[in-house]
Short mmCIF file of C-alpha atoms in Angstrom, two decimals:
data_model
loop_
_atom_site.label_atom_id
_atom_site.label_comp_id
_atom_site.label_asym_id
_atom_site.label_seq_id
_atom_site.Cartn_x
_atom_site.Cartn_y
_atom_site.Cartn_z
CA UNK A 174 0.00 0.00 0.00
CA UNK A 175 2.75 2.20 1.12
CA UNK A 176 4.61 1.76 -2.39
CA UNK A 177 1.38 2.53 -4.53
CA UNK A 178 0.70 5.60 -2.64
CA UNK A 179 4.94 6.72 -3.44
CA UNK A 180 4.20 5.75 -6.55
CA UNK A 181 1.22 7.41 -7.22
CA UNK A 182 2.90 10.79 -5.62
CA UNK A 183 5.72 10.85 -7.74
CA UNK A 184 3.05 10.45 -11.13
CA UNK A 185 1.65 13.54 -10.15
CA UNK A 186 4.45 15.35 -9.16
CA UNK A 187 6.08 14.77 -12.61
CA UNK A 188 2.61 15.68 -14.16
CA UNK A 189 3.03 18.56 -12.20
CA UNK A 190 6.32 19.30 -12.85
CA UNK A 191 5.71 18.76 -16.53
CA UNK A 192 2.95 21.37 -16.54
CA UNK A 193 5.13 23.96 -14.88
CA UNK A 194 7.85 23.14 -17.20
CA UNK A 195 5.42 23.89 -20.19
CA UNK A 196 3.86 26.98 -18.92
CA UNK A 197 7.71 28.46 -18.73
CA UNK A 198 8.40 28.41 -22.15
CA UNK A 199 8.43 32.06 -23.25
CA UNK A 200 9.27 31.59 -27.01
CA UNK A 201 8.97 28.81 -29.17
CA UNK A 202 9.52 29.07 -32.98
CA UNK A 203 9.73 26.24 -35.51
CA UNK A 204 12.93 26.53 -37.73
CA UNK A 205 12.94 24.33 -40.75
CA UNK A 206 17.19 24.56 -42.06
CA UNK A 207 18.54 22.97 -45.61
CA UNK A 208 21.09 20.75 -45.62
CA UNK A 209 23.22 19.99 -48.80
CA UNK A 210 25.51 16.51 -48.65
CA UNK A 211 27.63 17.53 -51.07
CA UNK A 212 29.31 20.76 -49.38
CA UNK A 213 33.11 19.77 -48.12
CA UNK A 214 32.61 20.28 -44.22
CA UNK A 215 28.89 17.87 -45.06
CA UNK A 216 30.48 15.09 -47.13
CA UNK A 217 33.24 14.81 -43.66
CA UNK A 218 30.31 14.31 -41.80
CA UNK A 219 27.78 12.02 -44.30
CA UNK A 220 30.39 10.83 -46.54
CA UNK A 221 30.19 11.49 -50.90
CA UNK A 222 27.86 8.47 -50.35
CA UNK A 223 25.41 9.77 -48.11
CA UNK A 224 25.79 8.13 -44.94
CA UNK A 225 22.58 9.17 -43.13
CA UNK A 226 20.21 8.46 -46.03
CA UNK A 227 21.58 4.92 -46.63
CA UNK A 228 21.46 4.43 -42.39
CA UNK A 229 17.89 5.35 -42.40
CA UNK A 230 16.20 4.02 -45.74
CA UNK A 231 17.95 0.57 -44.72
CA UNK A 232 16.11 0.66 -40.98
CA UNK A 233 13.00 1.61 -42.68
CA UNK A 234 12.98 -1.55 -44.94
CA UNK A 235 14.11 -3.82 -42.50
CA UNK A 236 11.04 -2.09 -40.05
CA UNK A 237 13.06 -1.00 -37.34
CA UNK A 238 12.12 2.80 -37.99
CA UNK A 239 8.59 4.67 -38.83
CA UNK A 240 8.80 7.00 -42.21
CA UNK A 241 5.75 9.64 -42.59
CA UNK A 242 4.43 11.22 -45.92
CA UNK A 243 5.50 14.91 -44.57
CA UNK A 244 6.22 16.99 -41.87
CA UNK A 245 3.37 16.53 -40.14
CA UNK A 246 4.64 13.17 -38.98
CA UNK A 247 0.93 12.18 -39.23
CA UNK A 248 0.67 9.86 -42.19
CA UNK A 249 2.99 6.69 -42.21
CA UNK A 250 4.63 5.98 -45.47
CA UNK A 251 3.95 2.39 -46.95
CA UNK A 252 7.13 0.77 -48.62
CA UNK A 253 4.73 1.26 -51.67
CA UNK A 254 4.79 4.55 -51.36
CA UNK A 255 8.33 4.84 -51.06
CA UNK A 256 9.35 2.63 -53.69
CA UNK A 257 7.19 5.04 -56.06
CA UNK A 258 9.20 7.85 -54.60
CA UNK A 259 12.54 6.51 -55.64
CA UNK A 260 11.76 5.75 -59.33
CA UNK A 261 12.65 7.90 -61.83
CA UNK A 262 10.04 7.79 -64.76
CA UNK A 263 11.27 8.99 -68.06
CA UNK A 264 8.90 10.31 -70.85
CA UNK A 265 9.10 6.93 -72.91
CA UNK A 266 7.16 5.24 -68.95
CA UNK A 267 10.57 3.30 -68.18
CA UNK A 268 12.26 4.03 -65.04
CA UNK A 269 14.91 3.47 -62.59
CA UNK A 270 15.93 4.01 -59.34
CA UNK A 271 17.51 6.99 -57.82
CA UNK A 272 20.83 6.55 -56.11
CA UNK A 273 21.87 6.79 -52.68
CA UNK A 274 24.13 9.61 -54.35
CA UNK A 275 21.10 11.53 -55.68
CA UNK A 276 19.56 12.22 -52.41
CA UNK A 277 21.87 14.83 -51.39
CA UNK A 278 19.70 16.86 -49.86
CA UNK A 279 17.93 16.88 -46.32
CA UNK A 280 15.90 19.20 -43.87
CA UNK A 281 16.19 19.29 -40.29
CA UNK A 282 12.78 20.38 -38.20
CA UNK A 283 13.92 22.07 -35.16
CA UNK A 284 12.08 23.99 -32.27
CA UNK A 285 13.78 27.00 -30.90
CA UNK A 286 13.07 27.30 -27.63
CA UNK A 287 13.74 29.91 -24.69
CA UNK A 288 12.83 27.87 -21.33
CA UNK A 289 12.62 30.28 -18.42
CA UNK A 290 12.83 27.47 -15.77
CA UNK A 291 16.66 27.25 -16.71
CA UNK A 292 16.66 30.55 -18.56
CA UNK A 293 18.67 29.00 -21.49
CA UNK A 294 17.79 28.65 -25.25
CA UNK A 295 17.21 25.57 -26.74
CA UNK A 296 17.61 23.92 -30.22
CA UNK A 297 15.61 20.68 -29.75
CA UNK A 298 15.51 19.17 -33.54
CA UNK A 299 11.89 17.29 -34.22
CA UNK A 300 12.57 15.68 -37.51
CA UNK A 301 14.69 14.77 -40.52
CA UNK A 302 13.39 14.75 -44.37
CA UNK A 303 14.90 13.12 -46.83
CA UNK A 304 14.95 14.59 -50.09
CA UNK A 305 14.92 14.42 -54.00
CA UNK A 306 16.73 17.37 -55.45
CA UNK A 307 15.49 19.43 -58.18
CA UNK A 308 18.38 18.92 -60.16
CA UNK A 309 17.75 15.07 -60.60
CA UNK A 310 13.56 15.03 -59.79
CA UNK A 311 12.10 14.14 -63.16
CA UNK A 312 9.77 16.45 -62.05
CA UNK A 313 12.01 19.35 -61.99
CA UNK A 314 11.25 20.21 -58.46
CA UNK A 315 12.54 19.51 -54.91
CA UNK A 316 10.34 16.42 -53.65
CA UNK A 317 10.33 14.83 -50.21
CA UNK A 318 11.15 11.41 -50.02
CA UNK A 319 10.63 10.41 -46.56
CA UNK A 320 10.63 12.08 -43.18
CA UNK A 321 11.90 10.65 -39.56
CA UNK A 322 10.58 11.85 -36.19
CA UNK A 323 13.96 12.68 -34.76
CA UNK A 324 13.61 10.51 -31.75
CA UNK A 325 13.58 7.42 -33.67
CA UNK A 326 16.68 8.37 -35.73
CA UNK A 327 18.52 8.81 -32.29
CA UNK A 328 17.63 5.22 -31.72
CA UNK A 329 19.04 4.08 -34.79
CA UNK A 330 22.36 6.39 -34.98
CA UNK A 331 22.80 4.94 -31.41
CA UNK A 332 22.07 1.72 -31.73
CA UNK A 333 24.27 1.26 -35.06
CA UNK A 334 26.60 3.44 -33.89
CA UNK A 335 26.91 5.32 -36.89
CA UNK A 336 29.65 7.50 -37.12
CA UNK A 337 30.78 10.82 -38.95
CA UNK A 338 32.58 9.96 -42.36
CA UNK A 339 35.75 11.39 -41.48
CA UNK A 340 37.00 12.67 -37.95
CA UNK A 341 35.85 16.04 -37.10
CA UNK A 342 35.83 16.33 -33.71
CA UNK A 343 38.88 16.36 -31.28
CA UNK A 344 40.68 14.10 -34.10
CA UNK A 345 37.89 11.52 -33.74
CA UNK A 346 34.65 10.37 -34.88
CA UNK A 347 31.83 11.30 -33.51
CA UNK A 348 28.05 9.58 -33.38
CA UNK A 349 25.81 11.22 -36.04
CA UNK A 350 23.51 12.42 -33.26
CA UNK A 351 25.98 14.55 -31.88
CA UNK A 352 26.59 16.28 -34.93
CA UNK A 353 22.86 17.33 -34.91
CA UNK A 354 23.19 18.69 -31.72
CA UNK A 355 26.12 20.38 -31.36
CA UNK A 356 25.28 21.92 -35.22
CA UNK A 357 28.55 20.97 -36.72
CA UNK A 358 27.02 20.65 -40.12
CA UNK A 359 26.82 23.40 -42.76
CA UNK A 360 23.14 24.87 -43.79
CA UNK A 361 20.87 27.52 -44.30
CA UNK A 362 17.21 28.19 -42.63
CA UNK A 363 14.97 28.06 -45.62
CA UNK A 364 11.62 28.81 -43.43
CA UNK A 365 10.69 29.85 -40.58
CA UNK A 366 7.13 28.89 -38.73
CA UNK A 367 4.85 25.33 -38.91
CA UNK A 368 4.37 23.94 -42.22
CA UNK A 369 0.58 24.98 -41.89
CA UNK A 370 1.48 28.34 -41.04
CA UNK A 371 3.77 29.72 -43.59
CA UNK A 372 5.95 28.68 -46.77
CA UNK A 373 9.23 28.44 -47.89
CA UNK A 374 11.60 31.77 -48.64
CA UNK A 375 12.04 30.09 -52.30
CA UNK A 376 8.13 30.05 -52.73
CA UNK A 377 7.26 33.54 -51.49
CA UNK A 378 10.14 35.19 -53.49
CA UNK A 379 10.46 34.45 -57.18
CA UNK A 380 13.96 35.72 -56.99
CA UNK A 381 16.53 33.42 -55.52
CA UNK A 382 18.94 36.40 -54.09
CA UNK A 383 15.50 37.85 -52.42
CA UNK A 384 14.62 34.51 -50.99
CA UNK A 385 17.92 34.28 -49.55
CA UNK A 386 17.83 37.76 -48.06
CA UNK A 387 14.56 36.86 -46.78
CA UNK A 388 15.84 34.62 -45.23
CA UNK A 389 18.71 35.84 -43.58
CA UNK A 390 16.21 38.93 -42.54
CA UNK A 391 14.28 36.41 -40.55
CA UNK A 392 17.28 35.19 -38.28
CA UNK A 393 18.17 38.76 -37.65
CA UNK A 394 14.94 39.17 -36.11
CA UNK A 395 14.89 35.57 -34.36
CA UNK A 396 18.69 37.45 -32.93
CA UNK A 397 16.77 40.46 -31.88
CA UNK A 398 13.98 38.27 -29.85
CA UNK A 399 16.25 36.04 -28.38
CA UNK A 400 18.63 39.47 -27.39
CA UNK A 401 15.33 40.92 -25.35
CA UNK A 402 15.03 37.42 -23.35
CA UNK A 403 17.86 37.65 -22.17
CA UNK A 404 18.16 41.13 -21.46
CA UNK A 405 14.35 42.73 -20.28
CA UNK A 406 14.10 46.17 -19.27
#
């Protein structure tokens, strides 16, 4: 009896505590950042080969990870689905598959987040999307493949160990889910907001060099924000 009632109290004080901890967020913004494999300091990380999409395509076929249709992480992706995805079709109806090589580009979800509990700003990344680049989409546009919630890609980086390419850190290798945290990968925000809410910089400007200064607009005001947090009047 004694036990259930301990165990009982310390459910609700974590409810509790969880509460608390959710009413002290005082900012909370949704960054969505562009990732290209092929950049020098990214192919050290990922390899020329892609490291990260080969890691995760083979844990979705062999069902140890979920994929999902889009960011919403709401619809699961059949292997149906995803074999569609990775055919090329040709005007003639033949096909063939894309290469691990063609899916250079990714997007990392993140949540920036100012906690006032520990008064410290947090990065805490929310998913990973694979991508088909314009360049080689038959379509002619950039296509998502497949996206990851990020806390089952920590489960497979861990539990395959998967390492950076080349050594980057300290003169060693380091597990792919540190590199995610600590940011040591090149990229560039390309939105800003929930996919509901707003849409890319590329899609709101026609002109690339606008949609880039966009863009880099939007962080300076994300610096501003995060400047008055930390310093109130």
């Amino acid at each position: 009896m004694i036990r259930l009632l301990a165990t009982q109290l310390l459910l609700l004080i974590s409810i509790v505590a969880y509460s608390q901890r959710e009413d002290r967020v005082l900012y909370q913004q949704r960054l969505v950042r562009s990732i290209d494999l092929r950049i020098t300091e990214n192919e050290n990380l990922f390899g020329k080969e892609n490291k990260i999409a080969e890691v995760l395509l083979n844990a979705l076929r062999e069902g140890e990870i979920t994929a999902y249709t889009s960011y919403s992480l709401n619809d699961t992706l059949s292997s149906e689905e995803l074999d569609y995805r990775l055919k090329h079709f040709y005007s003639d109806g033949s096909f063939e598959y894309y290469s691990l090589k063609d899916l250079y580009q990714m997007e990392l979800g993140e949540d920036l987040v100012f906690d006032t509990y520990r008064s410290e700003l947090q990065f805490k990344p929310v998913y990973i999307t694979l991508l088909i680049p314009e360049l080689v989409s038959d379509k002619g546009l950039i296509e998502p493949l497949a996206t990851f919630r990020w806390e089952d890609c920590i489960k497979i980086f861990r539990k395959y160990n998967v390492l950076t390419y080349k050594p980057v850190y300290n003169g060693r290798k380091i597990n792919l889910t540190e590199v995610f945290v600590m940011h040591a990968y090149k990229s560039h925000i390309c939105k800003i907001g929930k996919e509901d809410e707003v849409s890319y910089f590329d899609q709101r400007y026609a002109n690339q060099i606008d949609a880039f200064l966009a863009g880099k607009e939007e962080e300076k005001k994300i610096i501003e924000i995060v400047y008055k947090l930390y310093n109130p009047r």
